[in-house]
Amino acid sequence: MVVSADRLPAVTYGVATSSYQIEGAVDVDGRAPSIWDTFSHTPGAVAGGETGDVACDHYHRFEEDLDLLAWLGVDSYRFSIAWPRVLPDGREVEARGLAFYDRLVDGLLARGIRPLATLYHWDLPQVLEDAGGWERREVVDAFARYARVVAEHLGDRVRDWSTLNEPWCSAFLGYDLGVHAPGVRDPRRAVAAAHHLLLAHGRASRVLRETLGAGAQVGIVLNPAPVRPASDAADDRAAVELADGLRNRVWTDPLFRAAYPDDVLAAWDPIADLATLHREGDLQEIAAPVDLLGVNYYTPLYVGARTSGHTGPAPAGPGQDHLVEVPGPAPASALGWSIDASGLFDLLTRLHTDYAVPLAVTETGGAFPDPVRDGGEVDDQDRIAYLDGHLEAFARAGEAGADLRGFYVWTLLDNFEWAEGYAPTFGIVHVDRATLRRTPKASAHWYRALLADRAGAVG
Ligand code: IFM
């Protein structure tokens, strides 16, 4: 063990989940389909044909999950609200959908746990996708209206909000590579989706502030990655700059500098009609004040240039077909993602230096083999080592001056891992797929003990 409780920054600690990955109950209490319902039911889209229809059935078992959170001793719980439960047809408010989040939030507060709500973790109502989805500018007002409905309803009890989770995935995995919902493969549409996601963030964050009043915290969650060259060759080192633009600066420069990076604009100019897409005033709206930047970190991105002889798919994000994403070095998690806690340190210190924004790690964690013993026990020492190393990197970034506010483990429960289905397990609590019985893994006991010690150490 490398991190001790007294070394941990005195910030908020928690765990994170998202609606479609855990709730199930997809046709209950007026909920309508989201793009992920449609996509997961499309043959060949998700490994094993799995869907979020049942997921962890958290919608019906949330009290048990709240008790697990209380047992863990977390300060905060990061969850997302399902847009298609609240505005199933995109227009009329579904009171039963909001009532579920009342029960969840009230249950958290009754247990002394602070809610951190994300408005959008990828479950766009299908009806809005049918009207053009993130590709069309109209979605921006629809998102702002959804933000107002939810904030008016929960804002007296939920004071910490994020607008979007990982717009890189929504725009580039969803509209460029087509491996996430809505399964589109069109770089022009991906460029449009990216812009409208940013604009939706800006418009919704203004609405959240107006609705919530003073003292609320409004932020956004990104999944930036440190970008590293596949080799020392000059072309590979040059590839890093553009890949960094399309993974990181394409989000952070508009958000914190009210400008798209020049290299990104140059890469996109041949793909999309930017003069029509990027309208006057958009960047000022996108660069609304942000109280907290959430950082989801799993692995660095390794890139090379095709001219150096690398072959394979380009990194996600239109405009870099001449680049190749290559696997990072061992060790890797069960999804083949290189494990490298130094990447978290690099990311947090860089974001602090470049943008001077308060930061939280809103997700980190790993999928590991997780052999299950009789009775559901999982001795996941590999996950403990992962979390330990990443907490140490987090502490080091704080010591180096980054303004850190929180750390959330991904994730509470083994759940629906998008296009990968249920096979990769990220939870610190095992969920038996047949019975949905929850059993804390060794990592949950470890995190609980660390949080309890920290409570003693921090006083
Ligand atoms: O499961 C996802 C989550 O929904 C978003 N961030 C990455 C996680 C692991 O892939």
PDB file of N, CA and C in Angstrom, residues 83 136-147 199-200 203 206-207 285:
ATOM      1  N   TRP A  83     -32.686  11.522 -18.524  1.00  0.00           N
ATOM      2  CA  TRP A  83     -33.524  12.499 -19.249  1.00  0.00           C
ATOM      3  C   TRP A  83     -34.836  11.839 -19.713  1.00  0.00           C
ATOM      4  N   ARG A 136     -28.143  18.530 -34.331  1.00  0.00           N
ATOM      5  CA  ARG A 136     -28.972  19.702 -34.648  1.00  0.00           C
ATOM      6  C   ARG A 136     -28.938  20.713 -33.512  1.00  0.00           C
ATOM      7  N   ARG A 137     -28.915  21.962 -33.846  1.00  0.00           N
ATOM      8  CA  ARG A 137     -28.827  23.038 -32.852  1.00  0.00           C
ATOM      9  C   ARG A 137     -30.039  23.067 -31.905  1.00  0.00           C
ATOM     10  N   GLU A 138     -31.171  22.584 -32.354  1.00  0.00           N
ATOM     11  CA  GLU A 138     -32.389  22.603 -31.541  1.00  0.00           C
ATOM     12  C   GLU A 138     -32.220  21.848 -30.219  1.00  0.00           C
ATOM     13  N   VAL A 139     -31.295  20.878 -30.197  1.00  0.00           N
ATOM     14  CA  VAL A 139     -31.124  20.071 -28.995  1.00  0.00           C
ATOM     15  C   VAL A 139     -30.629  20.934 -27.819  1.00  0.00           C
ATOM     16  N   VAL A 140     -30.000  22.045 -28.138  1.00  0.00           N
ATOM     17  CA  VAL A 140     -29.420  22.887 -27.085  1.00  0.00           C
ATOM     18  C   VAL A 140     -30.530  23.449 -26.192  1.00  0.00           C
ATOM     19  N   ASP A 141     -31.586  23.943 -26.798  1.00  0.00           N
ATOM     20  CA  ASP A 141     -32.702  24.464 -25.994  1.00  0.00           C
ATOM     21  C   ASP A 141     -33.423  23.342 -25.269  1.00  0.00           C
ATOM     22  N   ALA A 142     -33.508  22.200 -25.899  1.00  0.00           N
ATOM     23  CA  ALA A 142     -34.165  21.060 -25.235  1.00  0.00           C
ATOM     24  C   ALA A 142     -33.385  20.684 -23.970  1.00  0.00           C
ATOM     25  N   PHE A 143     -32.059  20.720 -24.053  1.00  0.00           N
ATOM     26  CA  PHE A 143     -31.241  20.375 -22.883  1.00  0.00           C
ATOM     27  C   PHE A 143     -31.389  21.441 -21.793  1.00  0.00           C
ATOM     28  N   ALA A 144     -31.418  22.702 -22.198  1.00  0.00           N
ATOM     29  CA  ALA A 144     -31.548  23.780 -21.213  1.00  0.00           C
ATOM     30  C   ALA A 144     -32.899  23.672 -20.492  1.00  0.00           C
ATOM     31  N   ARG A 145     -33.930  23.298 -21.226  1.00  0.00           N
ATOM     32  CA  ARG A 145     -35.246  23.159 -20.602  1.00  0.00           C
ATOM     33  C   ARG A 145     -35.246  21.994 -19.608  1.00  0.00           C
ATOM     34  N   TYR A 146     -34.639  20.891 -20.026  1.00  0.00           N
ATOM     35  CA  TYR A 146     -34.507  19.732 -19.123  1.00  0.00           C
ATOM     36  C   TYR A 146     -33.749  20.143 -17.849  1.00  0.00           C
ATOM     37  N   ALA A 147     -32.669  20.910 -18.024  1.00  0.00           N
ATOM     38  CA  ALA A 147     -31.890  21.376 -16.861  1.00  0.00           C
ATOM     39  C   ALA A 147     -32.778  22.175 -15.912  1.00  0.00           C
ATOM     40  N   LEU A 199     -22.211  23.819 -26.492  1.00  0.00           N
ATOM     41  CA  LEU A 199     -23.180  24.908 -26.374  1.00  0.00           C
ATOM     42  C   LEU A 199     -24.287  24.545 -25.375  1.00  0.00           C
ATOM     43  N   ALA A 200     -24.690  23.303 -25.398  1.00  0.00           N
ATOM     44  CA  ALA A 200     -25.718  22.843 -24.449  1.00  0.00           C
ATOM     45  C   ALA A 200     -25.191  22.964 -23.023  1.00  0.00           C
ATOM     46  N   ARG A 203     -25.347  26.761 -22.135  1.00  0.00           N
ATOM     47  CA  ARG A 203     -26.715  27.273 -21.919  1.00  0.00           C
ATOM     48  C   ARG A 203     -27.319  26.678 -20.644  1.00  0.00           C
ATOM     49  N   ARG A 206     -25.968  28.175 -17.389  1.00  0.00           N
ATOM     50  CA  ARG A 206     -26.576  29.467 -17.026  1.00  0.00           C
ATOM     51  C   ARG A 206     -27.944  29.233 -16.377  1.00  0.00           C
ATOM     52  N   VAL A 207     -28.700  28.315 -16.944  1.00  0.00           N
ATOM     53  CA  VAL A 207     -30.015  27.987 -16.389  1.00  0.00           C
ATOM     54  C   VAL A 207     -29.871  27.417 -14.972  1.00  0.00           C
ATOM     55  N   GLU A 285     -20.945  31.893 -24.848  1.00  0.00           N
ATOM     56  CA  GLU A 285     -21.927  31.105 -24.095  1.00  0.00           C
ATOM     57  C   GLU A 285     -21.286  29.818 -23.548  1.00  0.00           C
TER      58      GLU A 285
END
